[in-house]
Amino acid sequence: MSKKRSKDEGEQGPAPAKVPERISSPFKDALGPLKKQLEAASKQAEEDRKAAKNKPLPPPRPVTRKAQKQLDDDGLALSLAMQGVKPLGGDRPGRVGATTPKVPTRTAQVVPFGRSAEDDARARLDALVAQDVSFRIEREGDWVQAVRAGAQPRVARELARRTRASETLDLHGMNQRLARDAVVSFVRGSHKRGISVLCVIHGKGQHSEDGIGVLRDVVIEALTQSAVANLVLAFASASEALGGAGALLIELKH
């Protein structure tokens, strides 16, 4: 019988091993708490989202006066910029015309820009400063001399005989406006440094129209009608050593 059993076992093969009902994993105990933490965090985030959604919005912060002014300025600027703009009709965009309305800027309405406004302001200032200053001016051909009212006439005569000057300004190459500004700046700066006798070279007008020099009259106007008129005591055509009829000697009042 034992031989028969052995033969039957050989035909059927060995019996399969019994599989345990539950396999224990070393990572299962470690992953369990982590999974619970993730679930709790997800649940808390969902509750926070719902709470934030139902929470009433905070009241708006009051607008300061500076911020309100900025808003008003921006709104006005946008309104001016959009003036004359029309919405495009239809499904397809239309062509924009070549002519657009001119929009005046607020700056242009406040103060006019340009040379005329600056010249007018300067003329008013000069007239205000020089209104109490007058000169006795004598002319004869290309020769000219002047002395401030209240000063002795000999001051101009002595000035015309001088052969040296402390400072010299050459106006060659300048137009009338630049020459006037240069003379005013030259006189003002020299007076601050305590310099008394100046020489301004204006030329004889040999290269100007009709051979008539205009810069000499510009210099005279600057000395008698500008803001530095109160600094001038006398002036006269220079001696030949300093340029003759093409230059003026100026004595400042200290």
Coordinates of C-alpha atoms in Angstrom, one line a residue:
M1 CA 0.0 0.0 0.0
S2 CA 2.8 2.4 0.7
K3 CA 4.1 1.9 -2.7
K4 CA 0.7 2.7 -4.2
R5 CA 0.5 5.9 -2.2
S6 CA 3.9 6.9 -3.3
K7 CA 3.0 6.3 -6.9
D8 CA -0.2 8.4 -6.5
E9 CA 1.8 11.2 -5.0
G10 CA 4.3 11.1 -7.8
E11 CA 1.5 11.5 -10.3
Q12 CA -0.2 14.4 -8.5
G13 CA 2.9 16.3 -7.4
P14 CA 3.6 17.8 -4.0
A15 CA 0.8 19.6 -2.2
P16 CA 0.8 23.5 -2.5
A17 CA 1.9 25.6 0.4
K18 CA -0.8 27.2 2.5
V19 CA -1.0 31.0 1.9
P20 CA -1.6 33.0 5.1
E21 CA -4.8 35.0 5.1
R22 CA -3.0 38.3 6.1
I23 CA 0.4 39.6 5.1
S24 CA 1.9 42.1 7.6
S25 CA 3.7 45.1 5.9
P26 CA 6.4 47.1 7.7
F27 CA 5.3 50.4 6.0
K28 CA 1.6 50.1 6.8
D29 CA 2.0 51.3 10.4
A30 CA 4.0 54.3 9.1
L31 CA 1.7 55.4 6.3
G32 CA -1.5 55.2 8.3
P33 CA -0.9 58.4 10.5
L34 CA 0.4 60.3 7.4
K35 CA -2.8 59.5 5.5
K36 CA -4.9 60.7 8.4
Q37 CA -2.9 64.0 8.6
L38 CA -3.4 64.6 4.8
E39 CA -7.1 64.0 5.1
A40 CA -7.4 66.3 8.1
A41 CA -5.4 69.1 6.3
S42 CA -7.6 68.8 3.2
K43 CA -10.8 69.0 5.4
Q44 CA -9.5 72.0 7.3
A45 CA -8.6 73.8 4.0
E46 CA -12.1 73.2 2.7
E47 CA -13.6 74.5 5.8
D48 CA -11.4 77.6 5.7
R49 CA -12.4 78.3 2.0
K50 CA -16.1 78.1 2.9
A51 CA -15.6 80.4 5.9
A52 CA -13.7 82.9 3.8
K53 CA -16.4 82.8 1.1
N54 CA -19.2 83.5 3.7
K55 CA -17.1 86.2 5.6
P56 CA -18.4 89.7 4.9
L57 CA -15.9 92.1 3.1
P58 CA -14.2 94.7 5.3
P59 CA -15.5 98.3 4.9
P60 CA -13.6 100.4 2.2
R61 CA -10.9 102.6 3.5
P62 CA -11.7 106.3 3.3
V63 CA -10.1 108.1 0.3
T64 CA -7.7 110.9 1.3
R65 CA -7.8 114.3 -0.2
K66 CA -4.6 113.8 -2.1
A67 CA -5.8 110.5 -3.6
Q68 CA -9.1 112.0 -4.5
K69 CA -7.4 114.8 -6.3
Q70 CA -5.2 112.3 -8.2
L71 CA -8.4 110.4 -9.2
D72 CA -10.0 113.6 -10.4
D73 CA -6.9 114.6 -12.4
D74 CA -6.7 111.2 -14.0
G75 CA -10.4 111.2 -14.8
L76 CA -10.1 114.6 -16.4
A77 CA -7.0 113.6 -18.4
L78 CA -8.8 110.5 -19.6
S79 CA -11.9 112.5 -20.5
L80 CA -9.8 115.0 -22.5
A81 CA -7.9 112.2 -24.2
M82 CA -11.1 110.4 -25.2
Q83 CA -12.8 113.6 -26.5
G84 CA -14.1 113.0 -30.0
V85 CA -13.5 109.2 -29.9
K86 CA -16.5 107.2 -31.3
P87 CA -17.1 103.5 -30.9
L88 CA -16.6 101.4 -34.0
G89 CA -19.8 99.8 -35.3
G90 CA -20.3 96.5 -37.0
D91 CA -18.4 93.3 -36.7
R92 CA -15.4 94.4 -38.7
P93 CA -13.2 97.3 -37.4
G94 CA -13.6 100.4 -39.5
R95 CA -10.9 102.8 -40.7
V96 CA -10.0 105.7 -38.5
G97 CA -10.1 109.1 -40.2
A98 CA -6.9 111.0 -40.8
T99 CA -8.2 114.2 -39.1
T100 CA -8.8 114.1 -35.4
P101 CA -10.0 117.0 -33.2
K102 CA -7.4 119.0 -31.3
V103 CA -7.6 118.6 -27.6
P104 CA -6.3 121.6 -25.7
T105 CA -4.1 120.7 -22.7
R106 CA -4.8 122.1 -19.2
T107 CA -1.2 123.4 -19.1
A108 CA -1.7 125.5 -22.2
Q109 CA -4.7 127.1 -20.6
V110 CA -2.8 128.0 -17.4
V111 CA 0.2 129.9 -19.0
P112 CA 1.1 130.6 -22.6
F113 CA 4.4 129.2 -23.6
G114 CA 6.8 130.9 -26.0
R115 CA 9.2 133.7 -26.4
S116 CA 6.6 136.5 -26.2
A117 CA 5.4 135.6 -22.7
E118 CA 9.0 135.5 -21.4
D119 CA 9.9 138.8 -23.0
D120 CA 6.8 140.5 -21.6
A121 CA 7.6 139.2 -18.1
R122 CA 11.2 140.4 -18.4
A123 CA 10.2 143.8 -19.7
R124 CA 7.8 144.3 -16.8
L125 CA 10.5 143.3 -14.3
D126 CA 13.1 145.6 -15.9
A127 CA 10.7 148.5 -16.0
L128 CA 9.9 148.0 -12.4
V129 CA 13.6 148.0 -11.4
A130 CA 14.7 150.9 -13.6
Q131 CA 11.7 153.1 -13.2
D132 CA 13.5 155.4 -10.7
V133 CA 16.8 155.5 -12.7
S134 CA 17.4 158.0 -15.6
F135 CA 20.4 159.0 -17.6
R136 CA 21.5 162.1 -19.6
I137 CA 22.6 160.6 -23.0
E138 CA 24.5 162.6 -25.5
R139 CA 25.1 161.4 -29.1
E140 CA 27.2 162.7 -32.0
G141 CA 27.7 160.4 -35.0
D142 CA 29.3 157.2 -33.7
W143 CA 30.2 158.8 -30.4
V144 CA 28.0 158.5 -27.3
Q145 CA 28.3 159.2 -23.6
A146 CA 25.8 159.1 -20.7
V147 CA 25.8 159.8 -17.0
R148 CA 23.3 158.9 -14.4
A149 CA 21.0 161.7 -13.2
G150 CA 22.6 163.3 -10.2
A151 CA 26.2 162.5 -11.1
Q152 CA 28.7 165.0 -12.4
P153 CA 29.1 165.1 -16.2
R154 CA 32.9 165.0 -15.8
V155 CA 32.5 161.3 -14.8
A156 CA 31.6 160.4 -18.4
R157 CA 34.4 162.5 -19.9
E158 CA 37.0 161.0 -17.6
L159 CA 35.7 157.6 -18.4
A160 CA 36.1 158.2 -22.2
R161 CA 39.8 159.0 -21.7
R162 CA 40.6 155.7 -20.0
T163 CA 42.9 153.3 -21.8
R164 CA 42.4 150.3 -19.6
A165 CA 39.4 148.3 -18.2
S166 CA 39.2 145.7 -15.5
E167 CA 37.0 143.3 -17.5
T168 CA 36.0 143.1 -21.2
L169 CA 33.0 141.5 -22.9
D170 CA 33.1 140.8 -26.7
L171 CA 29.6 140.6 -28.3
H172 CA 30.8 139.6 -31.8
G173 CA 28.7 136.7 -33.2
M174 CA 25.7 137.3 -30.9
N175 CA 22.2 138.3 -31.9
Q176 CA 20.4 141.1 -30.2
R177 CA 18.7 139.0 -27.5
L178 CA 21.9 137.0 -26.6
A179 CA 23.9 140.3 -26.5
R180 CA 21.4 141.9 -24.2
D181 CA 21.4 139.0 -21.8
A182 CA 25.2 138.8 -21.9
V183 CA 25.5 142.5 -21.0
V184 CA 23.1 142.2 -18.1
S185 CA 24.9 139.1 -16.7
F186 CA 28.3 140.8 -17.2
V187 CA 27.3 143.9 -15.3
R188 CA 25.7 142.0 -12.5
G189 CA 28.6 139.6 -12.0
S190 CA 31.2 142.4 -12.2
H191 CA 29.3 144.5 -9.6
K192 CA 29.2 141.5 -7.2
R193 CA 33.0 141.1 -7.5
G194 CA 33.5 144.8 -6.8
I195 CA 34.8 145.7 -10.3
S196 CA 34.3 149.4 -11.3
V197 CA 35.3 149.8 -15.0
L198 CA 34.1 147.5 -17.8
C199 CA 34.5 147.4 -21.5
V200 CA 31.9 146.0 -23.9
I201 CA 32.9 145.5 -27.5
H202 CA 29.8 145.7 -29.7
G203 CA 31.5 146.3 -33.1
K204 CA 31.0 149.0 -35.7
G205 CA 28.4 147.3 -37.8
Q206 CA 30.6 146.8 -40.9
H207 CA 29.1 143.4 -41.6
S208 CA 25.5 144.3 -40.8
E209 CA 22.8 145.6 -43.1
D210 CA 23.5 149.1 -44.4
G211 CA 26.7 149.1 -42.4
I212 CA 24.7 150.2 -39.3
G213 CA 25.6 148.5 -36.0
V214 CA 22.6 147.5 -33.9
L215 CA 24.4 146.0 -31.0
R216 CA 25.5 149.4 -29.6
D217 CA 21.9 150.4 -29.1
V218 CA 21.2 147.0 -27.5
V219 CA 24.0 147.6 -25.0
I220 CA 22.7 151.1 -24.3
E221 CA 19.2 149.8 -23.7
A222 CA 20.5 147.1 -21.4
L223 CA 22.5 149.6 -19.4
T224 CA 19.6 152.1 -19.0
Q225 CA 16.4 150.1 -19.1
S226 CA 17.1 146.7 -17.7
A227 CA 17.4 145.3 -14.1
V228 CA 21.0 146.4 -13.9
A229 CA 20.4 150.1 -14.7
N230 CA 20.6 151.0 -11.0
L231 CA 24.2 149.6 -10.9
V232 CA 25.5 151.8 -13.7
L233 CA 27.0 155.3 -13.0
A234 CA 28.1 156.3 -16.5
F235 CA 29.2 155.0 -19.9
A236 CA 30.9 156.4 -22.9
S237 CA 32.4 155.4 -26.3
A238 CA 35.9 153.9 -25.6
S239 CA 39.2 155.5 -26.6
E240 CA 40.9 154.3 -29.7
A241 CA 43.2 152.1 -27.6
L242 CA 40.1 150.1 -26.5
G243 CA 38.2 150.0 -29.7
G244 CA 36.9 153.5 -30.3
A245 CA 33.4 153.7 -31.6
G246 CA 33.1 149.9 -31.6
A247 CA 33.2 149.6 -27.8
L248 CA 31.6 151.2 -24.7
L249 CA 33.4 151.8 -21.4
I250 CA 31.1 151.4 -18.4
E251 CA 31.6 152.7 -14.8
L252 CA 29.6 150.9 -12.1
K253 CA 28.1 152.5 -9.0
H254 CA 29.4 151.1 -5.7

